[in-house]
Amino acid sequence: MPVPPVPPGPSPSRRRVLATAAAALPAAGLLARTGTAAAAPAPRAPGRSADARLPGGGDLGPNVIVFDPGTPGIQAKLDEVFARQERAQFGGGRYALLFKPGTYHGLNAQLGFYTSIMGLGLSPDDTLINGDVTVDAGWFDGNATQNFWRSAENLALKPVSGTNRFAVSQAAPFRRMHVKGNLNLAPDGYGWASGGYIADCRIDGTVQPYSQQQWYTRDSSVGGWLNGVWNMVFSGVEGAPAQSFPDPPYTALRTTPVSREKPFLYLDRGEYKVFLPALRTGARGTTWGSGTPKGTSLPLSRFYVVKEGATAATVNAAVEQGLHLLFTPGVYHVDRPIEIKRAGTVVLGIGYPTIVPDHGVSAIKVADVDGVRLAGLLVDAGPQNSEVLVQIGPKGASAGHAADPITVQDVFVRIGGAGAGRATTSLVVNSHHTIVDHTWIWRADHGDGVGWETNRADYGVVVNGDDVLATGLFVEHFNKYDVQWNGERGRTVFYQNEKAYDAPNQAAVQNGSTRGFAAYKVADSVTTHEAWGMGSYCFYKDDPTIVQDHGFASPRVPGVKFHGLLVVSLGGKGQYAHVVNDHGAPTSGSDTKPSKVVSYP
């Protein structure tokens, strides 16, 4: 069959402001509830009375829907959730769809906003759907650039047509999936798309990006890869295209330097457990393709199951008591930070649980301890400015964590969009050896509470720790530096950025004598840093005459190296004078043509 042509570059108005945000909708009364076997009593923290002890395990709440192959009306329930969530970009509904091991026939699970679909086997092949898990963009006239906040994990799919469609943009991971066919990443009609992320997956057929502007694939196996538009990055991927940037725009690392897959919920002889995949160095291919994956398991009885209405005080008490945390789908307002002080604590969210800090507090603070795993959360800034939303390690953190790093995975941050929000810095990484594996840090460019000062947020990510690794880093629209990297020996594999659309004029983004704040700034004091597959785009809609001196800025030293860089002016709304420092050709005109640098220095 002839391959449809790849459409031209993206729309200049890639994310137009929506006239109205979808209102929060109540959960369905008929949705199934689920529990576990009787929970073992949790260990009591010193100084806490027996009456004050919090229970481990228990019911997963009304917005976790569990299916087995004999469940009647599965398709109807999937359609019901999708009808609620298809357009609810800033609504309050949150859902996790869990499928017990077995074989399911004739399903099409369409995923809307804040919806996660997950298999409950130890391997994806334990749960087979003869059908599809579909993301399309009919709700937005065939434009997939706002298909955010949804996920698919730990399933095997045999698509009805031979090709599964998963047309997503940011904050929409495809993890631990086995597609027994092709995977199409574009919407029906091949409209615009701006994704995305795949990890620990096997795609037997061909991955077909078509209109996807950029994509990162890590530690997976693919039968083929069709095309690339601007920036396609691979690390540890069997079957990936060969290194060829800038044409085709493929950046390929044979292995991923260090990785540890995201924890996941599964069933073991009817008991819920959380599997903690082992750390890998020089990783390549899936963790599950050659038998039982390496790692350890924790019974749900060792987790405090967090449900809507839980306070930060209760959550912190559970951690102090020795429990891990499983956040169920919901929106959680906190009046103090959730503090993770114990080494090895697992904080896992399912169904996009959303933490909103009130009164200008931080949402999450992690101590400088080994092995904390933070995964599957959305942090939504509150109307009163927070100095820091998510902090990994305190200021001045000094411990080494090479053998057991802190991991931050599928942790997303939003400032504005769902309402006015403000934060000076979204994510600060102070602890050494931290792995940040897939994050989207977003100062909203559309929705409610959006404006240059209304949802002010100066910095997206600030890295102060040494030996920090970021794999799949998406950071957009901040008033100053989107990423500021101060630590030594940092590494980034894949970076996607858009500068703030709403800068009112050149003076508003002037950085001393430099025009514009870099999308990714390596501090002048740094001597060693390396990054691969980096893109920055500008769309200065309010003043198209704004010039960015460069997308990337770094000290001019041999140990700081970049590979596969590009900058793009979307429709000529603003321009870049250079790609990195004073190197690389300027963008010009309105043709949305990237300026590229293969390596620097």
Coordinates of C-alpha atoms in Angstrom, one line a residue:
M1 CA 0.0 0.0 0.0
P2 CA 1.5 3.4 -0.8
V3 CA 2.6 5.4 2.2
P4 CA 0.6 8.6 2.7
P5 CA 2.9 11.7 2.4
V6 CA 4.2 13.2 5.6
P7 CA 2.4 16.6 6.0
P8 CA 4.3 19.8 6.0
G9 CA 5.5 21.5 9.3
P10 CA 3.2 22.2 12.2
S11 CA 0.6 24.9 12.3
P12 CA 2.0 28.2 13.5
S13 CA -0.8 28.3 16.1
R14 CA 0.0 24.8 17.3
R15 CA -1.9 25.2 20.5
R16 CA -4.6 27.7 20.2
V17 CA -6.2 29.0 23.3
L18 CA -9.4 27.1 23.9
A19 CA -12.5 29.2 24.4
T20 CA -13.6 27.1 27.4
A21 CA -12.1 24.4 29.5
A22 CA -14.2 21.3 30.1
A23 CA -15.7 21.2 33.5
A24 CA -15.0 18.5 36.0
L25 CA -17.5 15.6 35.7
P26 CA -18.6 13.3 38.5
A27 CA -17.4 9.7 38.6
A28 CA -19.8 7.1 37.4
G29 CA -21.8 5.5 40.2
L30 CA -21.6 2.1 38.5
L31 CA -17.9 1.9 38.3
A32 CA -16.4 -1.2 39.9
R33 CA -14.5 -1.1 43.2
T34 CA -11.6 -3.4 44.0
G35 CA -9.8 -4.5 47.0
T36 CA -6.9 -6.8 48.1
A37 CA -6.5 -9.7 50.4
A38 CA -6.5 -8.8 54.0
A39 CA -3.8 -6.3 54.6
A40 CA -1.0 -7.1 57.0
P41 CA -0.6 -4.6 59.8
A42 CA 2.0 -1.9 58.9
P43 CA 5.0 -1.4 61.2
R44 CA 4.3 1.3 63.8
A45 CA 6.6 4.4 63.8
P46 CA 8.2 5.2 67.1
G47 CA 6.1 7.4 69.2
R48 CA 2.8 6.7 67.5
S49 CA 0.0 5.1 69.4
A50 CA -1.6 1.9 68.1
D51 CA -4.8 3.8 67.5
A52 CA -3.0 6.3 65.2
R53 CA -1.6 3.6 62.9
L54 CA -2.7 3.8 59.3
P55 CA -3.7 0.6 57.5
G56 CA -1.8 -0.7 54.4
G57 CA -3.6 -2.0 51.3
G58 CA -7.3 -2.0 50.9
D59 CA -9.8 -0.7 48.3
L60 CA -8.5 1.2 45.3
G61 CA -11.4 3.5 45.1
P62 CA -14.3 4.3 42.7
N63 CA -12.2 5.6 39.8
V64 CA -10.1 2.4 39.4
I65 CA -12.0 0.1 37.2
V66 CA -10.9 -3.5 37.1
F67 CA -11.8 -6.0 34.3
D68 CA -11.3 -9.7 33.8
P69 CA -12.0 -11.6 30.6
G70 CA -15.4 -12.6 32.0
T71 CA -16.6 -9.1 33.0
P72 CA -19.8 -8.2 31.1
G73 CA -20.1 -5.0 29.2
I74 CA -16.4 -4.1 29.0
Q75 CA -16.7 -2.1 25.8
A76 CA -19.7 -0.1 27.2
K77 CA -17.7 0.9 30.3
L78 CA -14.7 1.9 28.2
D79 CA -16.9 4.0 26.0
E80 CA -18.6 5.6 29.0
V81 CA -15.3 6.8 30.5
F82 CA -14.1 8.0 27.1
A83 CA -17.3 10.0 26.6
R84 CA -16.5 11.8 29.9
Q85 CA -12.9 12.4 29.2
E86 CA -12.5 12.9 25.5
R87 CA -12.7 16.7 25.7
A88 CA -12.1 17.3 29.5
Q89 CA -8.6 18.8 29.0
F90 CA -8.8 20.7 32.3
G91 CA -11.6 18.8 34.0
G92 CA -11.4 17.0 37.3
G93 CA -12.1 13.4 36.2
R94 CA -9.3 10.8 36.7
Y95 CA -9.5 7.1 35.8
A96 CA -7.3 4.0 35.8
L97 CA -8.5 1.0 33.7
L98 CA -7.0 -2.2 34.9
F99 CA -7.1 -5.5 33.0
K100 CA -6.4 -8.7 34.8
P101 CA -4.3 -11.3 33.0
G102 CA -6.1 -13.2 30.3
T103 CA -7.3 -12.7 26.7
Y104 CA -9.9 -10.1 25.7
H105 CA -11.6 -10.0 22.3
G106 CA -13.0 -7.2 20.1
L107 CA -12.2 -4.2 22.3
N108 CA -11.3 -0.7 21.3
A109 CA -10.2 1.2 24.4
Q110 CA -10.3 4.9 23.4
L111 CA -8.3 7.0 25.8
G112 CA -9.3 10.5 26.7
F113 CA -7.7 13.0 29.2
Y114 CA -6.4 11.7 32.5
T115 CA -7.0 8.1 31.6
S116 CA -4.5 5.2 32.1
I117 CA -5.0 1.7 30.8
M118 CA -2.8 -1.0 32.3
G119 CA -2.5 -4.7 32.3
L120 CA -2.1 -6.5 35.7
G121 CA 0.4 -9.2 34.6
L122 CA 4.1 -9.4 35.4
S123 CA 4.7 -9.4 31.7
P124 CA 2.8 -7.5 29.0
D125 CA 2.1 -10.8 27.3
D126 CA 0.1 -12.0 30.3
T127 CA -2.7 -9.7 29.2
L128 CA -3.7 -9.8 25.6
I129 CA -6.3 -7.6 23.9
N130 CA -7.3 -8.8 20.5
G131 CA -8.3 -5.2 19.6
D132 CA -6.9 -1.7 20.0
V133 CA -5.9 1.0 22.5
T134 CA -6.7 4.1 20.5
V135 CA -5.8 7.8 20.8
D136 CA -7.1 10.0 18.0
A137 CA -8.0 13.7 17.6
G138 CA -11.6 13.9 16.4
W139 CA -12.4 16.1 19.4
F140 CA -9.9 18.8 18.1
D141 CA -10.6 18.6 14.3
G142 CA -7.8 16.1 13.6
N143 CA -5.1 18.0 15.5
A144 CA -3.3 15.8 18.0
T145 CA -1.1 18.5 19.5
Q146 CA -3.2 18.8 22.7
N147 CA -3.6 15.0 23.3
F148 CA -1.9 15.2 26.7
W149 CA -2.2 13.3 30.0
R150 CA -3.1 9.7 29.1
S151 CA -1.1 6.5 29.1
A152 CA -0.9 2.8 28.1
E153 CA 1.1 0.3 30.1
N154 CA 1.8 -3.4 30.4
L155 CA -0.5 -4.9 27.7
A156 CA -0.1 -6.9 24.6
L157 CA -2.3 -5.8 21.6
K158 CA -3.2 -7.5 18.4
P159 CA -4.8 -4.6 16.5
V160 CA -7.9 -5.4 14.4
S161 CA -6.5 -3.8 11.3
G162 CA -2.9 -4.7 12.0
T163 CA -2.1 -1.2 13.1
N164 CA -2.8 0.5 16.4
R165 CA -3.2 4.3 16.5
F166 CA -1.7 6.2 19.4
A167 CA -1.7 9.9 18.3
V168 CA -0.5 11.7 21.4
S169 CA 1.6 14.7 22.4
Q170 CA 3.2 15.4 25.7
A171 CA 2.7 13.6 29.0
A172 CA 1.3 10.5 27.3
P173 CA 3.7 7.6 27.9
F174 CA 3.5 4.2 26.1
R175 CA 5.4 1.9 28.5
R176 CA 5.9 -1.8 28.6
M177 CA 3.6 -2.6 25.7
H178 CA 3.8 -5.4 23.1
V179 CA 2.1 -4.4 19.8
K180 CA 1.7 -7.4 17.6
G181 CA 1.5 -5.3 14.5
N182 CA 2.3 -1.7 13.5
L183 CA 2.0 1.4 15.7
N184 CA 0.7 4.6 14.0
L185 CA 1.6 7.8 16.0
A186 CA -0.4 10.2 13.8
P187 CA -4.1 11.1 14.0
D188 CA -6.6 10.1 11.3
G189 CA -6.0 12.4 8.4
Y190 CA -2.3 12.8 9.3
G191 CA -2.9 16.1 11.1
W192 CA -0.4 17.8 13.4
A193 CA 1.1 15.9 16.4
S194 CA 3.8 16.8 18.9
G195 CA 4.9 13.8 21.0
G196 CA 6.0 11.7 22.6
Y197 CA 7.6 8.8 24.6
I198 CA 8.0 5.0 24.3
A199 CA 9.9 2.8 26.8
D200 CA 10.3 -0.9 27.5
C201 CA 8.1 -1.8 24.5
R202 CA 8.2 -4.3 21.7
I203 CA 6.6 -3.3 18.4
D204 CA 6.6 -6.3 16.1
G205 CA 5.8 -4.2 13.0
T206 CA 6.7 -0.7 12.0
V207 CA 6.4 2.4 14.1
Q208 CA 4.8 5.1 11.8
P209 CA 5.3 8.6 13.1
Y210 CA 4.0 10.4 10.0
S211 CA 3.4 14.0 11.2
Q212 CA 5.0 13.6 14.7
Q213 CA 7.4 16.5 15.1
Q214 CA 9.6 14.7 17.6
W215 CA 9.7 11.4 19.5
Y216 CA 11.9 9.6 22.1
T217 CA 12.1 5.8 22.3
R218 CA 14.1 4.1 25.0
D219 CA 15.2 0.5 25.7
S220 CA 12.7 -1.2 23.3
S221 CA 12.5 -3.3 20.2
V222 CA 10.9 -2.2 16.9
G223 CA 10.4 -4.0 13.7
G224 CA 11.0 -0.8 11.7
W225 CA 10.7 3.0 11.8
L226 CA 8.9 4.8 9.0
N227 CA 10.1 8.4 9.0
G228 CA 11.1 11.5 10.9
V229 CA 10.1 15.1 10.8
W230 CA 12.4 17.1 13.1
N231 CA 13.9 15.1 15.9
M232 CA 13.6 11.4 16.4
V233 CA 15.8 10.1 19.2
F234 CA 16.6 6.5 20.2
S235 CA 18.6 5.0 23.0
G236 CA 18.9 1.2 23.7
V237 CA 16.4 0.4 20.9
E238 CA 16.8 -2.8 18.9
G239 CA 15.8 -2.2 15.3
A240 CA 16.2 1.6 15.5
P241 CA 17.3 3.5 12.5
A242 CA 21.0 4.2 12.2
Q243 CA 22.5 7.5 13.4
S244 CA 21.9 9.9 10.6
F245 CA 21.1 13.4 12.0
P246 CA 20.5 15.8 10.3
D247 CA 18.9 14.0 7.4
P248 CA 17.0 11.9 8.3
P249 CA 16.8 13.5 11.7
Y250 CA 17.7 10.4 13.7
T251 CA 19.9 10.5 16.8
A252 CA 20.6 6.9 17.9
L253 CA 22.5 5.7 21.0
R254 CA 23.1 2.0 21.0
T255 CA 22.5 1.9 24.8
T256 CA 20.9 4.0 27.5
P257 CA 23.6 5.0 30.0
V258 CA 21.5 4.1 33.1
S259 CA 17.9 3.2 33.4
R260 CA 15.4 1.7 35.8
E261 CA 11.9 1.1 34.6
K262 CA 8.9 2.6 36.3
P263 CA 7.2 0.6 39.1
F264 CA 3.9 -1.0 38.2
L265 CA 0.9 -2.7 39.9
Y266 CA 0.3 -6.4 39.1
L267 CA -1.6 -9.4 40.4
D268 CA 0.3 -12.4 41.9
R269 CA -2.1 -15.3 42.6
G270 CA -4.9 -12.8 43.3
E271 CA -2.9 -10.5 45.5
Y272 CA -2.0 -7.0 44.4
K273 CA 1.7 -6.2 44.4
V274 CA 4.0 -3.5 43.1
F275 CA 7.0 -4.6 41.0
L276 CA 10.2 -2.6 41.3
P277 CA 12.4 -3.1 38.2
A278 CA 16.1 -3.4 38.7
L279 CA 18.7 -0.8 37.8
R280 CA 20.4 -1.3 34.4
T281 CA 23.5 0.2 33.0
G282 CA 24.2 0.2 29.3
A283 CA 20.6 -0.9 28.8
R284 CA 19.3 -2.2 25.5
G285 CA 16.0 -3.8 24.6
T286 CA 13.1 -4.6 26.9
T287 CA 13.3 -5.8 30.5
W288 CA 10.7 -8.5 30.0
G289 CA 11.5 -10.2 26.6
S290 CA 13.8 -12.9 28.0
G291 CA 11.8 -14.4 30.9
T292 CA 11.0 -13.0 34.3
P293 CA 12.1 -9.4 34.6
K294 CA 14.8 -8.6 37.2
G295 CA 13.6 -6.7 40.3
T296 CA 11.7 -7.0 43.5
S297 CA 8.0 -7.0 44.6
L298 CA 6.2 -5.3 47.4
P299 CA 2.7 -6.4 48.5
L300 CA 0.0 -3.8 48.5
S301 CA -0.3 -4.2 52.3
R302 CA 3.0 -2.2 52.5
F303 CA 1.4 0.7 50.7
Y304 CA -0.9 3.4 52.1
V305 CA -3.6 3.7 49.4
V306 CA -4.2 7.4 49.0
K307 CA -7.7 8.5 48.0
E308 CA -9.4 11.8 47.4
G309 CA -9.8 13.7 50.6
A310 CA -6.5 12.5 52.1
T311 CA -4.5 15.3 53.7
A312 CA -0.8 15.9 53.4
A313 CA -0.5 15.3 57.2
T314 CA -2.1 11.8 56.8
V315 CA 0.1 11.0 53.8
N316 CA 3.2 12.1 55.6
A317 CA 2.2 10.1 58.7
A318 CA 1.9 7.0 56.5
V319 CA 5.5 7.5 55.2
E320 CA 6.8 8.1 58.7
Q321 CA 5.1 4.9 59.8
G322 CA 7.0 3.0 57.1
L323 CA 4.5 2.6 54.4
H324 CA 4.9 3.3 50.7
L325 CA 2.3 5.4 48.8
L326 CA -0.1 4.4 46.0
F327 CA -2.0 7.5 44.9
T328 CA -5.4 6.6 43.2
P329 CA -7.0 8.8 40.6
G330 CA -8.2 12.1 42.0
V331 CA -7.3 15.7 42.7
Y332 CA -5.4 16.3 46.0
H333 CA -5.0 19.7 47.6
V334 CA -2.2 19.9 50.1
D335 CA -1.5 22.6 52.7
R336 CA 2.1 21.4 53.3
P337 CA 4.6 19.4 51.2
I338 CA 4.3 15.7 50.9
E339 CA 7.7 14.8 52.4
I340 CA 9.5 11.6 51.5
K341 CA 12.3 11.2 54.0
R342 CA 12.8 7.4 54.1
A343 CA 15.3 5.7 51.7
G344 CA 13.7 3.3 49.2
T345 CA 10.2 4.8 49.5
V346 CA 7.9 4.1 46.5
V347 CA 5.4 6.8 45.5
L348 CA 3.3 5.5 42.6
G349 CA 0.3 7.2 41.1
I350 CA -2.2 5.6 38.7
G351 CA -4.7 7.4 36.6
Y352 CA -3.0 10.8 36.8
P353 CA -3.6 11.7 40.5
T354 CA -3.1 15.5 40.7
I355 CA -1.5 17.3 43.6
V356 CA -2.3 21.0 44.0
P357 CA -0.3 22.9 46.6
D358 CA -2.3 25.6 48.5
H359 CA -0.9 28.8 50.1
G360 CA 2.3 28.8 48.2
V361 CA 3.8 25.6 49.7
S362 CA 5.8 23.0 47.7
A363 CA 3.9 20.0 46.5
I364 CA 6.6 17.3 47.0
K365 CA 10.0 17.2 48.8
V366 CA 12.3 14.2 48.7
A367 CA 15.2 13.9 51.1
D368 CA 18.8 13.2 50.1
V369 CA 18.4 9.4 50.5
D370 CA 18.8 6.3 48.3
G371 CA 16.3 4.7 46.1
V372 CA 13.2 6.8 46.3
R373 CA 10.9 6.1 43.3
L374 CA 8.5 8.9 42.4
A375 CA 6.2 8.0 39.5
G376 CA 2.9 8.7 37.8
L377 CA 1.9 12.1 39.3
L378 CA 0.7 15.4 38.0
V379 CA 1.5 18.5 40.0
D380 CA -0.7 21.5 39.3
A381 CA 0.5 24.9 40.7
G382 CA -1.9 26.8 42.9
P383 CA -2.8 30.5 42.6
Q384 CA -0.3 31.6 45.3
N385 CA 3.3 31.5 44.1
S386 CA 5.3 28.4 45.2
E387 CA 9.0 28.9 45.3
V388 CA 9.5 25.3 44.2
L389 CA 6.9 22.7 43.3
V390 CA 8.9 19.5 43.3
Q391 CA 12.2 19.3 45.1
I392 CA 14.5 16.3 44.8
G393 CA 17.0 16.6 47.7
P394 CA 17.5 19.6 49.9
K395 CA 19.7 22.6 49.0
G396 CA 23.3 21.5 49.3
A397 CA 22.5 17.8 49.0
S398 CA 25.9 15.9 49.0
A399 CA 25.3 12.1 49.3
G400 CA 26.2 9.8 46.4
H401 CA 23.4 7.6 45.0
A402 CA 25.1 5.9 42.1
A403 CA 24.2 2.3 43.3
D404 CA 20.6 3.2 44.1
P405 CA 19.5 6.5 42.5
I406 CA 16.4 8.5 43.1
T407 CA 14.1 8.1 40.0
V408 CA 11.5 10.6 38.8
Q409 CA 9.3 9.0 36.1
D410 CA 6.1 10.3 34.4
V411 CA 6.0 13.1 36.9
F412 CA 4.4 16.1 35.2
V413 CA 4.1 19.7 36.3
R414 CA 1.6 22.3 35.0
I415 CA 1.4 26.0 35.8
G416 CA -1.9 27.5 34.7
G417 CA -4.4 26.0 32.2
A418 CA -6.7 24.6 34.8
G419 CA -6.8 28.0 36.5
A420 CA -4.3 30.6 37.6
G421 CA -1.1 29.1 39.0
R422 CA 2.3 30.5 39.8
A423 CA 5.7 29.0 40.7
T424 CA 9.2 30.4 40.6
T425 CA 10.7 27.0 39.8
S426 CA 8.8 23.8 38.9
L427 CA 11.4 21.0 39.4
V428 CA 14.7 21.4 41.3
V429 CA 17.1 18.4 41.4
N430 CA 19.6 18.8 44.1
S431 CA 20.5 15.1 44.8
H432 CA 23.4 13.5 42.9
H433 CA 22.8 10.6 40.4
T434 CA 19.1 11.3 40.1
I435 CA 17.4 9.8 37.0
V436 CA 14.6 12.0 35.5
D437 CA 12.9 9.6 33.1
H438 CA 10.1 11.3 31.1
T439 CA 8.7 14.5 32.4
W440 CA 6.7 17.3 30.9
I441 CA 7.1 20.6 32.7
W442 CA 4.6 23.0 31.2
R443 CA 3.7 26.6 31.8
A444 CA 0.4 26.6 30.1
D445 CA -0.1 28.5 26.8
H446 CA -3.8 28.0 26.7
G447 CA -6.8 27.3 29.0
D448 CA -7.8 29.3 32.1
G449 CA -5.4 31.5 34.1
V450 CA -2.9 32.1 31.3
G451 CA -0.9 35.3 30.7
W452 CA 2.7 36.6 30.9
E453 CA 2.2 37.5 34.6
T454 CA -0.9 35.6 35.4
N455 CA 0.8 32.2 35.4
R456 CA 4.3 33.5 36.0
A457 CA 6.9 30.8 36.2
D458 CA 10.5 31.8 35.7
Y459 CA 12.3 28.4 35.6
G460 CA 11.1 25.0 34.5
V461 CA 13.9 22.6 35.6
V462 CA 17.0 23.6 37.7
V463 CA 19.6 20.8 38.2
N464 CA 22.1 21.4 41.0
G465 CA 23.1 17.8 41.6
D466 CA 26.1 16.1 39.9
D467 CA 25.8 13.0 37.6
V468 CA 22.1 13.6 36.9
L469 CA 20.6 11.9 33.9
A470 CA 17.5 13.0 32.0
T471 CA 15.9 10.7 29.5
G472 CA 12.9 12.2 27.7
L473 CA 12.9 15.8 28.9
F474 CA 10.0 18.0 27.8
V475 CA 10.0 21.6 29.2
E476 CA 7.9 24.5 27.7
H477 CA 7.1 28.2 27.9
F478 CA 8.9 29.5 30.9
N479 CA 9.4 33.2 31.5
K480 CA 13.2 32.8 31.8
Y481 CA 15.4 29.6 31.5
D482 CA 13.4 26.5 30.7
V483 CA 16.3 24.4 31.9
Q484 CA 19.2 25.6 33.9
W485 CA 21.9 23.0 34.6
N486 CA 24.4 23.8 37.3
G487 CA 25.6 20.3 38.2
E488 CA 28.7 18.5 36.9
R489 CA 28.6 15.5 34.5
G490 CA 25.0 15.9 33.6
R491 CA 23.5 14.1 30.6
T492 CA 20.3 14.5 28.7
V493 CA 19.0 12.1 26.0
F494 CA 16.2 13.9 24.1
Y495 CA 14.9 17.4 24.9
Q496 CA 11.9 19.1 23.5
N497 CA 11.1 22.8 24.2
E498 CA 9.0 25.7 23.2
K499 CA 9.8 29.2 24.3
A500 CA 7.0 31.2 25.9
Y501 CA 4.4 32.1 23.3
D502 CA 3.1 35.1 25.2
A503 CA 6.3 37.2 25.7
P504 CA 4.9 40.8 25.1
N505 CA 8.1 42.3 23.6
Q506 CA 11.9 42.0 23.4
A507 CA 12.5 43.8 26.7
A508 CA 10.4 41.2 28.6
V509 CA 12.9 38.4 27.6
Q510 CA 16.1 40.4 27.6
N511 CA 18.8 38.6 29.6
G512 CA 21.3 41.4 30.2
S513 CA 23.1 41.9 26.9
T514 CA 21.7 38.6 25.5
R515 CA 18.5 38.6 23.6
G516 CA 16.3 35.9 25.2
F517 CA 16.8 33.3 27.8
A518 CA 18.2 30.0 26.4
A519 CA 15.9 27.0 26.3
Y520 CA 18.7 25.0 27.9
K521 CA 21.4 26.7 29.8
V522 CA 24.5 24.9 31.1
A523 CA 26.1 27.0 33.8
D524 CA 29.4 28.8 33.0
S525 CA 31.1 26.9 35.9
V526 CA 30.3 23.5 34.5
T527 CA 33.3 21.6 32.9
T528 CA 31.6 18.3 31.8
H529 CA 28.1 17.8 30.3
E530 CA 26.7 15.9 27.3
A531 CA 23.4 16.0 25.6
W532 CA 21.8 14.3 22.5
G533 CA 18.8 15.1 20.4
M534 CA 17.7 18.6 21.4
G535 CA 15.1 20.8 19.9
S536 CA 13.8 24.3 20.7
Y537 CA 10.9 26.1 19.0
C538 CA 9.7 29.7 19.2
F539 CA 6.3 31.2 18.4
Y540 CA 6.2 34.8 19.7
K541 CA 2.6 35.4 18.8
D542 CA 2.3 38.8 20.5
D543 CA 5.5 40.3 19.0
P544 CA 6.9 38.4 16.0
T545 CA 10.0 40.7 15.9
I546 CA 11.5 39.1 19.1
V547 CA 14.9 37.5 18.5
Q548 CA 16.5 34.7 20.5
D549 CA 20.2 34.9 20.4
H550 CA 20.3 31.1 20.7
G551 CA 18.3 28.1 21.8
F552 CA 21.1 26.6 23.7
A553 CA 23.9 28.2 25.8
S554 CA 26.9 26.6 27.5
P555 CA 30.5 27.3 28.5
R556 CA 33.0 26.9 25.7
V557 CA 35.0 24.0 27.1
P558 CA 35.9 20.6 25.6
G559 CA 34.0 18.7 28.2
V560 CA 30.6 20.2 27.4
K561 CA 29.3 18.5 24.3
F562 CA 26.0 18.6 22.3
H563 CA 24.9 16.2 19.5
G564 CA 21.9 16.7 17.2
L565 CA 20.6 20.2 17.9
L566 CA 17.9 22.2 16.1
V567 CA 15.9 25.4 16.5
V568 CA 12.7 26.2 14.7
S569 CA 10.7 29.4 14.2
L570 CA 7.0 28.4 13.9
G571 CA 5.6 30.4 11.0
G572 CA 8.2 33.2 11.5
K573 CA 6.8 34.3 14.8
G574 CA 10.2 35.3 16.3
Q575 CA 13.6 34.1 15.1
Y576 CA 16.7 32.5 16.5
A577 CA 20.0 34.2 15.6
H578 CA 22.0 31.0 16.4
V579 CA 21.5 27.4 17.5
V580 CA 24.0 27.1 20.4
N581 CA 26.0 30.1 21.6
D582 CA 27.1 31.9 18.5
H583 CA 27.2 28.7 16.4
G584 CA 24.6 27.6 13.8
A585 CA 22.7 29.4 11.1
P586 CA 19.8 31.8 12.0
T587 CA 16.2 30.9 11.3
S588 CA 14.5 33.2 8.8
G589 CA 11.2 33.8 7.1
S590 CA 8.0 32.0 7.8
D591 CA 8.7 28.6 6.3
T592 CA 9.1 26.8 9.7
K593 CA 12.4 25.2 8.5
P594 CA 14.8 24.1 11.3
S595 CA 18.3 25.3 11.7
K596 CA 20.5 22.3 12.7
V597 CA 23.9 21.7 14.3
V598 CA 25.2 18.1 14.2
S599 CA 27.7 18.5 17.0
Y600 CA 29.1 21.3 19.3
P601 CA 31.8 22.3 19.9

